[in-house]
Coordinates of N, CA and C in Angstrom, one line a residue:
M18 N 0.7 -1.4 0.0 CA 0.0 -0.1 0.0 C 0.8 1.2 0.0
I19 N 0.6 2.4 -0.8 CA 1.4 3.5 -1.0 C 0.7 4.4 -0.3
L20 N 1.0 5.3 0.5 CA 0.6 6.5 1.2 C 1.0 8.0 0.3
F21 N -0.3 8.4 0.1 CA 0.1 9.5 -0.7 C -0.6 10.9 -0.1
P22 N 0.6 11.5 0.3 CA 0.2 12.8 0.9 C -0.3 13.7 0.0
A23 N -1.4 14.5 0.4 CA -2.3 15.2 -0.4 C -1.7 16.7 -0.3
I24 N -1.8 17.4 -1.7 CA -1.6 18.8 -1.5 C -3.0 19.5 -2.5
D25 N -3.6 20.0 -1.6 CA -5.0 20.2 -2.4 C -4.9 21.6 -2.3
L26 N -5.2 22.2 -3.9 CA -4.5 23.7 -4.2 C -6.2 24.5 -4.3
K27 N -6.0 25.4 -3.6 CA -7.2 26.6 -3.7 C -6.2 28.2 -4.0
D28 N -6.7 28.8 -5.0 CA -6.0 30.1 -5.2 C -4.6 30.2 -4.9
G29 N -3.7 29.0 -5.5 CA -2.3 28.8 -5.5 C -1.7 28.5 -4.0
R30 N -2.8 28.1 -2.9 CA -1.9 27.8 -1.5 C -2.7 26.4 -1.5
C31 N -1.7 25.7 -0.7 CA -2.4 24.6 0.1 C -3.4 24.5 1.4
V32 N -4.6 23.9 0.8 CA -5.2 23.9 1.8 C -6.1 22.6 2.1
R33 N -7.2 22.5 3.2 CA -7.9 21.6 3.4 C -9.3 21.9 3.6
L34 N -10.2 21.1 2.8 CA -11.7 21.6 2.8 C -12.3 20.5 4.0
E35 N -13.5 20.9 4.3 CA -14.4 19.7 5.1 C -15.5 19.4 4.4
R36 N -15.5 18.2 3.9 CA -16.8 17.7 3.1 C -16.8 18.5 1.3
G37 N -15.5 18.7 1.2 CA -15.5 19.6 -0.1 C -15.9 20.8 -0.2
I38 N -16.5 21.4 0.6 CA -16.9 22.6 0.7 C -15.9 23.7 0.6
L39 N -15.9 24.8 -0.6 CA -14.7 25.7 -0.8 C -14.5 26.6 0.5
E40 N -16.1 26.8 0.9 CA -15.7 28.2 1.9 C -15.2 27.4 3.5
T41 N -15.1 26.3 3.7 CA -14.3 25.7 4.8 C -12.9 25.5 4.5
A42 N -12.3 26.2 3.7 CA -10.9 26.2 3.4 C -10.2 26.4 4.5
T43 N -9.2 25.8 5.1 CA -8.0 26.0 6.0 C -6.7 26.1 5.3
V44 N -6.0 26.9 5.2 CA -4.7 27.4 4.8 C -3.7 26.8 5.5
F45 N -2.8 25.7 5.3 CA -1.8 25.0 5.6 C -0.4 25.7 5.3
N46 N -0.3 25.8 3.8 CA 1.0 26.6 3.5 C 0.6 27.3 2.1
D47 N 1.5 28.5 2.3 CA 1.2 29.5 1.2 C 2.2 29.3 -0.1
D48 N 3.0 28.0 0.1 CA 3.9 27.7 -0.7 C 3.8 26.4 -1.1
P49 N 3.1 26.0 -2.1 CA 3.0 24.7 -2.3 C 4.2 23.7 -2.8
A50 N 5.3 24.3 -3.7 CA 6.5 23.9 -4.1 C 7.0 23.5 -2.7
A51 N 7.2 24.3 -1.5 CA 8.0 24.0 -0.2 C 7.3 22.8 0.2
Q52 N 6.0 22.5 0.1 CA 5.2 21.6 0.8 C 5.6 20.4 0.1
A53 N 5.8 20.4 -1.0 CA 6.1 19.4 -1.7 C 7.3 18.7 -1.6
R54 N 8.4 19.7 -1.4 CA 9.7 19.2 -1.3 C 9.7 18.9 0.4
A55 N 8.7 19.4 1.5 CA 8.7 18.7 2.8 C 8.3 17.2 2.8
F56 N 7.4 16.8 2.0 CA 6.9 15.5 1.6 C 7.7 14.6 1.2
A57 N 8.7 15.2 0.1 CA 9.5 14.1 -0.5 C 10.8 14.0 0.5
E58 N 11.2 15.0 1.4 CA 12.3 14.8 2.3 C 11.6 13.9 3.3
A59 N 10.4 13.7 3.8 CA 10.0 12.9 4.5 C 9.8 11.4 4.1
G60 N 10.1 11.4 3.2 CA 10.4 9.8 2.6 C 9.0 9.3 1.8
F61 N 8.1 10.1 1.5 CA 7.0 9.6 0.5 C 7.3 8.9 -0.7
E62 N 6.6 8.4 -1.4 CA 7.0 7.8 -2.8 C 6.3 8.7 -4.1
W63 N 5.2 9.4 -3.9 CA 4.4 9.8 -4.5 C 3.6 11.4 -3.9
L64 N 3.2 11.9 -4.9 CA 2.2 13.2 -4.3 C 0.7 12.8 -5.0
H65 N -0.1 13.7 -4.1 CA -1.5 13.3 -4.5 C -2.1 15.0 -4.8
C66 N -2.0 15.5 -5.8 CA -2.5 17.1 -6.1 C -4.1 17.1 -6.4
I67 N -4.5 18.0 -5.9 CA -6.0 18.3 -6.6 C -6.1 20.1 -6.6
D68 N -6.5 20.5 -7.9 CA -6.9 21.7 -8.2 C -8.3 21.8 -7.7
L69 N -8.5 22.3 -6.6 CA -10.0 22.8 -6.2 C -10.5 23.7 -7.0
N70 N -10.1 24.8 -7.5 CA -10.8 25.6 -8.0 C -11.3 25.1 -9.6
G71 N -10.0 24.2 -10.1 CA -10.3 23.6 -11.2 C -11.4 22.5 -11.2
A72 N -11.6 21.8 -10.2 CA -12.8 20.7 -9.8 C -14.3 21.6 -10.0
F73 N -14.2 22.9 -9.6 CA -15.6 23.6 -9.4 C -15.8 24.3 -11.0
E74 N -14.7 24.7 -11.4 CA -14.6 25.6 -12.7 C -14.8 24.6 -14.1
G75 N -14.4 23.6 -14.0 CA -14.3 22.5 -15.2 C -13.0 22.8 -16.0
C76 N -12.1 23.5 -15.5 CA -10.8 23.6 -16.0 C -9.5 24.0 -15.1
S77 N -8.3 23.4 -15.6 CA -7.2 23.7 -14.7 C -6.9 25.2 -14.4
A78 N -7.0 25.2 -12.8 CA -6.9 27.0 -12.3 C -5.9 27.2 -12.1
N79 N -5.1 26.1 -11.1 CA -3.9 26.4 -10.5 C -2.3 25.9 -11.2
A80 N -2.5 25.8 -12.3 CA -1.5 25.9 -13.5 C -0.1 26.1 -12.9
E81 N 0.3 27.4 -12.3 CA 1.4 27.8 -11.9 C 1.8 27.2 -10.7
A82 N 1.0 26.9 -9.6 CA 1.5 25.9 -8.5 C 1.7 24.5 -8.7
I83 N 0.9 24.1 -9.7 CA 1.1 22.5 -10.0 C 2.5 22.7 -10.7
Q84 N 2.8 23.6 -11.5 CA 4.0 23.6 -12.5 C 5.1 23.8 -11.6
A85 N 4.9 24.4 -10.5 CA 6.1 24.9 -9.3 C 6.2 23.8 -8.4
I86 N 5.3 22.9 -8.1 CA 5.4 21.6 -7.5 C 6.0 20.5 -8.5
R87 N 5.9 20.6 -9.9 CA 6.6 19.3 -10.6 C 7.9 19.9 -10.5
A88 N 8.4 21.2 -10.6 CA 9.8 21.6 -10.7 C 10.4 21.1 -9.4
A89 N 9.9 21.1 -8.4 CA 10.6 21.1 -6.9 C 10.8 19.8 -6.8
V90 N 10.1 18.9 -7.0 CA 10.5 17.4 -6.6 C 10.6 16.5 -7.9
K91 N 11.2 15.3 -7.5 CA 10.9 14.2 -8.7 C 10.2 13.2 -8.3
L92 N 9.4 13.4 -7.3 CA 8.4 12.2 -7.0 C 7.5 12.1 -8.3
P93 N 6.9 11.0 -8.3 CA 5.8 10.8 -9.6 C 4.5 11.8 -8.9
I94 N 3.7 12.2 -9.5 CA 2.4 13.0 -9.0 C 1.6 12.3 -10.0
Q95 N 0.1 12.2 -9.0 CA -1.0 12.5 -9.8 C -1.9 13.3 -9.1
L96 N -2.6 13.8 -10.4 CA -3.4 15.2 -10.5 C -4.8 15.0 -10.9
G97 N -5.5 15.6 -10.1 CA -7.0 15.7 -10.5 C -7.5 17.1 -10.3
G98 N -8.5 17.3 -10.9 CA -9.1 18.7 -10.7 C -9.5 19.8 -11.8
G99 N -10.6 19.3 -12.8 CA -11.0 20.2 -13.9 C -10.2 19.5 -15.2
I100 N -10.0 18.4 -14.9 CA -9.5 17.6 -16.4 C -10.5 17.2 -16.9
R101 N -11.0 17.6 -17.9 CA -12.0 16.9 -18.8 C -12.4 16.6 -19.9
D102 N -10.9 17.0 -20.6 CA -11.0 16.5 -22.2 C -9.6 16.1 -22.2
M103 N -9.2 15.4 -23.7 CA -8.2 15.0 -24.2 C -7.0 15.9 -24.1
K104 N -7.5 16.9 -24.6 CA -6.1 18.4 -24.5 C -5.6 18.5 -23.2
G105 N -6.7 18.4 -22.1 CA -6.3 18.7 -20.6 C -5.4 17.6 -20.2
V106 N -5.6 16.1 -20.4 CA -4.7 15.0 -20.2 C -3.6 15.3 -20.9
E107 N -3.5 15.1 -22.0 CA -2.2 15.3 -23.0 C -1.3 16.5 -22.6
G108 N -2.0 17.3 -22.0 CA -1.3 18.9 -21.7 C -0.4 18.4 -20.3
W109 N -1.1 17.9 -19.3 CA -0.3 17.8 -18.2 C 0.4 16.4 -18.2
L110 N 0.0 15.5 -18.8 CA 1.0 14.3 -19.0 C 2.6 14.8 -19.8
S111 N 2.1 15.7 -20.4 CA 3.4 15.9 -21.1 C 4.3 17.0 -20.7
A112 N 3.5 17.6 -19.5 CA 4.4 18.7 -18.4 C 4.8 17.8 -17.3
G113 N 4.8 16.4 -17.2 CA 5.6 15.9 -16.3 C 4.7 15.3 -15.1
I114 N 3.3 15.2 -15.4 CA 2.6 14.5 -14.6 C 2.3 13.2 -14.7
T115 N 2.6 12.3 -13.7 CA 2.7 10.9 -14.0 C 1.2 10.1 -14.0
R116 N 0.1 10.7 -13.3 CA -1.2 10.1 -13.6 C -2.0 11.3 -13.3
V117 N -3.3 11.1 -14.1 CA -4.4 12.1 -14.1 C -5.6 11.4 -13.5
I118 N -6.1 12.1 -13.0 CA -7.6 11.7 -12.3 C -8.8 12.1 -12.9
L119 N -9.4 11.7 -13.3 CA -10.9 11.8 -14.0 C -12.1 11.6 -13.1
G120 N -12.8 12.5 -12.7 CA -13.9 12.3 -12.0 C -15.0 12.5 -12.3
T121 N -15.3 14.0 -12.6 CA -16.6 14.1 -13.7 C -17.0 13.8 -14.7
A122 N -15.4 13.7 -15.7 CA -15.5 12.9 -16.7 C -16.1 11.7 -16.9
A123 N -15.7 11.1 -15.6 CA -16.1 9.3 -15.7 C -17.4 8.9 -15.9
L124 N -18.3 10.1 -15.4 CA -19.5 10.0 -15.2 C -20.1 10.7 -16.8
T125 N -19.7 11.8 -16.8 CA -20.1 12.4 -17.9 C -19.8 12.2 -19.2
D126 N -18.5 11.7 -19.5 CA -18.1 11.1 -20.5 C -17.4 9.8 -20.4
P127 N -18.0 9.0 -20.3 CA -17.0 7.6 -20.4 C -16.0 7.3 -21.5
G128 N -16.7 7.5 -22.3 CA -16.1 7.2 -23.6 C -14.8 7.9 -23.6
F129 N -14.7 9.4 -23.5 CA -13.5 9.9 -23.2 C -12.2 9.4 -22.3
V130 N -12.7 9.0 -21.5 CA -12.1 8.3 -20.4 C -11.6 6.8 -20.9
R131 N -12.2 6.2 -21.6 CA -11.8 4.9 -22.5 C -10.6 5.4 -23.2
Q132 N -10.8 6.6 -24.1 CA -10.3 6.8 -25.2 C -8.7 7.2 -24.4
A133 N -8.9 8.2 -23.2 CA -7.6 8.3 -22.6 C -6.7 7.3 -22.2
A134 N -7.4 6.2 -21.4 CA -6.8 5.4 -20.7 C -6.1 4.3 -22.0
R135 N -6.7 4.1 -23.5 CA -6.1 3.5 -24.1 C -4.7 4.2 -24.7
A136 N -5.0 5.6 -24.8 CA -4.1 6.4 -25.2 C -2.7 6.4 -24.2
F137 N -2.9 6.3 -23.0 CA -2.1 6.5 -21.8 C -2.3 5.4 -20.9
P138 N -1.9 4.2 -21.1 CA -2.0 2.9 -20.2 C -1.3 3.3 -19.1
G139 N -1.9 2.8 -17.9 CA -1.7 3.3 -16.6 C -1.4 4.3 -16.2
R140 N -1.8 5.4 -16.8 CA -1.8 6.6 -16.2 C -3.1 7.5 -16.2
I141 N -4.1 6.9 -15.9 CA -5.5 7.3 -15.7 C -5.9 6.8 -14.6
V142 N -6.6 7.7 -13.9 CA -7.0 7.5 -12.6 C -8.4 7.8 -12.5
V143 N -9.7 6.6 -12.1 CA -10.8 7.1 -12.4 C -11.2 7.9 -10.4
G144 N -11.8 8.8 -10.9 CA -12.3 9.2 -9.3 C -13.6 8.9 -8.9
A145 N -13.8 8.2 -7.6 CA -15.2 7.8 -7.4 C -15.5 8.4 -5.9
D146 N -16.1 9.4 -6.0 CA -16.1 10.6 -4.9 C -17.7 10.3 -4.5
A147 N -17.9 9.8 -3.3 CA -19.2 9.4 -3.1 C -19.8 10.2 -1.6
K148 N -21.1 11.0 -1.6 CA -21.6 11.1 -0.8 C -23.0 10.5 -0.5
A149 N -22.9 10.0 0.8 CA -24.1 9.0 1.3 C -24.3 7.8 0.3
G150 N -23.0 7.4 -0.3 CA -22.9 6.4 -1.0 C -23.1 6.4 -2.3
R151 N -23.2 7.6 -2.9 CA -23.6 8.1 -4.1 C -22.5 8.7 -5.1
I152 N -22.5 8.4 -6.3 CA -21.2 9.2 -6.9 C -21.4 10.7 -6.9
A153 N -20.4 11.7 -6.3 CA -20.7 13.0 -6.7 C -19.9 13.7 -7.6
T154 N -20.3 14.7 -8.3 CA -19.5 15.1 -9.5 C -19.2 16.8 -9.2
Q155 N -18.9 17.4 -10.4 CA -18.5 18.9 -10.5 C -18.1 19.5 -9.1
G156 N -16.8 18.8 -8.6 CA -16.5 19.2 -7.5 C -17.2 18.9 -6.0
W157 N -17.9 17.6 -6.2 CA -18.6 17.1 -5.3 C -19.8 18.1 -4.9
A158 N -20.4 18.9 -6.1 CA -21.4 19.8 -5.8 C -22.5 19.2 -6.2
E159 N -22.8 18.2 -7.0 CA -23.7 17.3 -7.4 C -23.8 16.0 -6.9
T160 N -24.9 15.4 -6.7 CA -25.1 14.0 -6.4 C -25.9 13.2 -7.3
T161 N -25.4 11.8 -7.8 CA -26.1 11.0 -8.8 C -26.6 10.0 -8.1
E162 N -27.1 9.0 -8.7 CA -28.0 7.9 -8.2 C -26.6 6.5 -8.0
L163 N -25.6 6.6 -8.9 CA -24.7 5.7 -9.1 C -23.9 5.4 -7.8
T164 N -23.6 4.1 -7.5 CA -22.7 3.7 -6.6 C -21.2 3.6 -6.9
P165 N -20.0 3.8 -5.8 CA -18.8 3.5 -6.5 C -18.6 2.4 -7.3
A166 N -19.2 1.4 -6.9 CA -19.1 -0.1 -7.3 C -19.7 0.0 -8.9
E167 N -20.4 0.4 -9.0 CA -21.1 0.8 -10.3 C -20.4 1.5 -11.4
L168 N -19.5 2.5 -10.8 CA -19.2 3.3 -11.5 C -17.5 2.3 -11.9
G169 N -17.3 1.8 -11.2 CA -15.8 1.1 -11.2 C -15.9 -0.1 -12.1
E170 N -17.3 -0.8 -12.1 CA -17.5 -1.8 -13.3 C -17.4 -1.3 -14.5
R171 N -18.0 -0.2 -14.7 CA -18.0 0.4 -16.0 C -16.7 0.5 -17.0
F172 N -15.7 0.6 -16.0 CA -14.3 0.8 -16.5 C -13.3 -0.6 -16.0
E173 N -14.3 -1.8 -15.8 CA -13.2 -2.9 -15.7 C -12.1 -3.2 -16.8
D174 N -12.7 -3.1 -17.8 CA -11.9 -3.5 -19.2 C -10.9 -2.3 -20.0
A175 N -11.2 -1.3 -19.2 CA -10.7 0.1 -19.9 C -9.3 0.3 -19.8
G176 N -8.3 -0.3 -18.7 CA -7.0 -0.2 -18.5 C -6.6 0.9 -17.6
V177 N -7.6 1.5 -16.7 CA -7.2 2.6 -15.8 C -6.2 1.8 -14.8
A178 N -5.4 2.8 -14.5 CA -4.4 2.5 -13.4 C -5.0 2.1 -11.9
A179 N -6.1 2.9 -11.6 CA -6.7 2.6 -10.1 C -7.9 3.4 -10.2
I180 N -8.6 3.2 -9.2 CA -9.8 4.0 -8.8 C -9.7 4.6 -7.6
L181 N -9.7 6.1 -7.5 CA -9.6 6.7 -6.2 C -11.0 6.5 -5.7
F182 N -11.0 6.1 -4.5 CA -12.4 6.4 -3.6 C -12.3 7.4 -2.5
T183 N -12.9 8.4 -2.7 CA -13.1 9.5 -1.8 C -14.5 9.1 -1.1
D184 N -14.6 9.1 0.1 CA -15.7 9.2 1.2 C -15.9 10.8 1.4
V185 N -16.9 11.2 0.7 CA -16.9 12.9 0.7 C -17.6 13.4 2.3
D186 N -18.4 12.8 2.7 CA -18.9 13.0 3.9 C -17.8 13.0 5.3
R187 N -16.7 12.1 5.1 CA -15.6 12.1 5.8 C -14.7 13.1 5.7
D188 N -14.5 13.5 4.5 CA -13.0 14.3 4.0 C -13.1 15.5 4.6
G189 N -11.9 15.4 5.3 CA -11.6 16.8 6.0 C -11.9 16.8 7.3
L190 N -12.6 16.0 7.9 CA -13.4 15.8 9.4 C -12.8 14.8 10.4
L191 N -11.6 14.4 9.9 CA -11.0 13.4 10.7 C -11.8 12.6 11.2
G192 N -12.6 11.9 10.6 CA -13.8 10.9 11.4 C -13.2 9.6 11.1
G193 N -12.1 9.4 10.5 CA -11.9 8.0 10.0 C -11.9 7.5 8.8
V194 N -11.2 6.7 8.0 CA -11.7 6.0 6.7 C -13.0 5.1 7.2
N195 N -13.5 5.1 5.9 CA -14.6 4.3 5.6 C -14.1 2.8 5.2
V196 N -13.5 2.2 6.5 CA -12.7 0.9 5.7 C -13.6 -0.2 5.1
P197 N -15.0 -0.4 5.7 CA -16.1 -1.4 5.2 C -16.3 -1.2 3.5
V198 N -16.7 0.0 3.4 CA -17.1 0.4 2.0 C -15.8 0.6 1.1
T199 N -14.6 0.9 1.4 CA -13.5 0.5 0.6 C -13.1 -0.6 0.5
V200 N -13.2 -1.6 1.4 CA -12.7 -3.0 1.5 C -13.8 -3.5 0.1
A201 N -15.3 -3.3 0.5 CA -16.2 -3.8 -0.5 C -15.9 -3.4 -1.7
L202 N -15.6 -2.3 -2.0 CA -15.3 -1.8 -3.6 C -14.2 -2.3 -4.2
A203 N -13.1 -2.6 -3.2 CA -11.8 -2.9 -3.8 C -12.1 -4.7 -3.9
R204 N -13.4 -5.3 -3.6 CA -13.4 -6.7 -3.7 C -14.5 -6.8 -4.8
A205 N -15.2 -5.7 -5.0 CA -16.1 -5.6 -6.3 C -15.6 -5.3 -7.6
V206 N -14.5 -5.0 -7.7 CA -13.7 -4.6 -9.2 C -12.3 -5.2 -9.1
S207 N -11.6 -5.4 -10.2 CA -10.4 -5.8 -10.2 C -9.5 -4.6 -10.2
I208 N -9.9 -3.3 -10.6 CA -9.1 -2.4 -10.8 C -8.5 -2.0 -9.4
P209 N -7.1 -1.7 -9.0 CA -6.6 -1.6 -7.8 C -7.1 0.1 -7.4
V210 N -7.5 -0.1 -5.9 CA -8.4 1.0 -5.1 C -7.6 1.6 -4.3
I211 N -7.5 3.0 -4.5 CA -6.9 4.2 -3.3 C -7.8 4.7 -2.5
A212 N -7.7 4.5 -1.3 CA -8.7 5.1 -0.3 C -8.4 6.8 -0.1
S213 N -9.5 7.2 0.3 CA -9.2 8.8 0.8 C -10.4 9.0 1.4
G214 N -9.9 10.2 2.0 CA -11.1 10.9 2.9 C -11.4 10.4 4.6
G215 N -11.0 11.3 5.6 CA -11.3 11.1 6.8 C -10.1 10.5 7.6
V216 N -9.1 10.4 7.0 CA -7.9 9.7 7.6 C -7.9 10.7 9.1
S217 N -7.7 9.6 10.4 CA -7.5 11.1 11.6 C -6.4 10.5 12.1
G218 N -5.9 9.1 12.0 CA -4.4 8.9 13.1 C -4.0 7.7 12.3
M219 N -2.8 7.0 13.0 CA -2.3 6.2 12.8 C -3.4 4.7 12.6
E220 N -4.2 4.8 13.6 CA -5.4 3.7 13.5 C -5.9 3.5 12.4
D221 N -6.4 4.5 11.5 CA -6.7 4.0 10.2 C -5.8 3.4 9.3
I222 N -4.6 3.9 9.2 CA -3.8 3.1 8.6 C -3.5 1.4 9.2
K223 N -3.4 1.4 10.5 CA -3.4 -0.3 10.8 C -4.8 -0.7 10.5
T224 N -5.9 -0.2 10.5 CA -7.2 -0.8 10.3 C -7.2 -1.2 8.5
L225 N -6.6 0.0 7.9 CA -6.8 -0.8 6.4 C -5.8 -1.7 6.2
L226 N -4.5 -1.9 6.7 CA -3.6 -2.6 6.6 C -4.3 -4.2 7.1
A227 N -5.1 -4.0 8.1 CA -5.3 -5.2 8.9 C -6.5 -6.0 8.2
A228 N -7.1 -5.1 7.2 CA -8.1 -5.8 6.2 C -7.6 -6.7 5.2
N229 N -6.3 -6.5 5.1 CA -5.6 -7.5 4.4 C -6.4 -7.6 2.9
E230 N -6.8 -6.8 2.3 CA -7.3 -6.6 1.0 C -6.3 -6.3 0.2
P231 N -6.0 -7.2 -0.7 CA -4.5 -6.7 -1.8 C -4.8 -5.9 -2.7
N232 N -6.3 -5.8 -2.9 CA -6.7 -4.6 -4.1 C -6.6 -3.2 -3.7
I233 N -6.6 -3.3 -2.4 CA -6.5 -1.8 -2.0 C -4.8 -1.3 -1.9
A234 N -4.6 -0.5 -3.2 CA -3.5 -0.2 -3.6 C -2.9 1.1 -2.8
G235 N -3.6 2.0 -2.1 CA -2.9 3.1 -1.5 C -4.0 3.8 -0.7
L236 N -3.7 4.8 0.0 CA -4.2 5.5 0.8 C -3.8 7.1 1.0
V237 N -5.0 7.9 0.6 CA -4.5 9.4 0.6 C -4.9 10.1 2.1
I238 N -3.6 10.7 2.6 CA -3.7 11.3 3.8 C -3.5 13.0 3.7
G239 N -4.1 13.7 4.4 CA -4.3 15.1 4.4 C -4.0 15.8 5.3
R240 N -5.2 16.2 6.1 CA -5.3 17.2 7.2 C -4.5 16.3 8.6
A241 N -4.5 15.0 8.5 CA -4.1 14.4 9.8 C -2.3 14.7 9.8
L242 N -1.9 14.6 8.4 CA -0.4 15.0 8.4 C -0.1 16.7 8.5
Y243 N -1.0 17.5 7.9 CA -0.7 18.7 8.5 C -0.8 19.2 9.6
D244 N -1.5 18.6 10.4 CA -1.8 19.2 11.9 C -1.2 18.2 12.7
G245 N -0.2 17.1 12.2 CA 0.5 16.4 13.1 C -0.1 15.4 13.9
R246 N -1.1 14.9 13.2 CA -2.0 13.7 14.0 C -1.0 12.4 13.5
I247 N -0.8 12.8 12.2 CA 0.3 11.2 11.7 C 1.3 12.1 11.5
A248 N 2.5 11.2 12.0 CA 4.0 11.5 11.7 C 4.2 10.7 10.7
A249 N 4.9 11.5 9.5 CA 5.5 10.7 8.3 C 6.2 9.5 8.2
K250 N 7.5 10.0 9.6 CA 8.2 8.6 9.8 C 7.6 7.5 10.2
T251 N 6.7 7.6 11.2 CA 6.1 6.5 11.6 C 5.1 5.7 10.8
A252 N 4.0 6.5 10.0 CA 3.4 5.9 9.1 C 4.1 5.2 7.9
L253 N 5.2 5.7 7.3 CA 5.8 4.9 6.4 C 6.6 3.8 6.8
E254 N 7.2 3.6 8.2 CA 7.5 2.6 8.8 C 6.8 1.6 8.7
L255 N 5.4 2.0 9.2 CA 4.5 0.8 9.4 C 4.4 0.3 8.0
V256 N 3.6 1.2 6.9 CA 3.7 0.4 5.7 C 4.9 -0.3 5.1
N257 N 5.9 0.2 5.2 CA 7.1 -0.6 4.6 C 7.1 -1.9 5.4
S258 N 7.2 -1.9 6.6 CA 7.1 -3.3 7.6 C 5.8 -4.1 7.0
A259 N 4.6 -3.6 6.6 CA 3.6 -4.5 5.9 C 3.9 -5.0 4.8
R260 N 4.8 -4.3 4.1 CA 5.3 -4.7 2.5 C 6.3 -6.1 2.9
R261 N 7.0 -5.9 3.8 CA 8.0 -6.8 3.9 C 7.4 -8.1 4.4
R262 N 6.5 -8.1 5.0 CA 5.6 -9.5 5.8 C 5.2 -10.2 4.3

């Protein structure tokens, strides 16, 4: 399991939201590139970046900050938020982003997601963001009737790298990872699942590891890292130890 430290961008700064609501933003760092360097120095293997403005506006809106992050570290980066056409996918991949996350587009234009996955094998992640168990789109502003498993099943044969499952109801609230739903999704699809939303401390990592579900490929950690509830060194040692077993 890979631990993905989150850098969520709003107006060029690193923030955390509560339940995806922009007005709840707490600024944790005015310098995203410096934050990226700190995560790299802590030993993380990947970065998880979300353009929050872009997610709501439907197009990339924090390009300068993202480019600064890319220039600051050598770590692979997965990026989401406002990427909804092939031009956006191609642009970010050619700019050095390792994987792009397609959330709203996975629902509104699944054909495009399939096309992108064929064109860039292993570099497309499907975002499955859920409110009350149903997929949310447009920066989590709208909710559908589709479940995360149903969305994932649509892309079983598409060649996507992973499904990023976020429990929006828990995101940014430190209420704990929704382990049962994450495990159920990982067992319902063959695509690797990355968990996100609600990480509150080391116990969440331990519980997810204890589920012993090989299809859970990663965990995104945000606020708990920024406010010190999780120490990077301790978390990474735990996950690395689990890999060796």
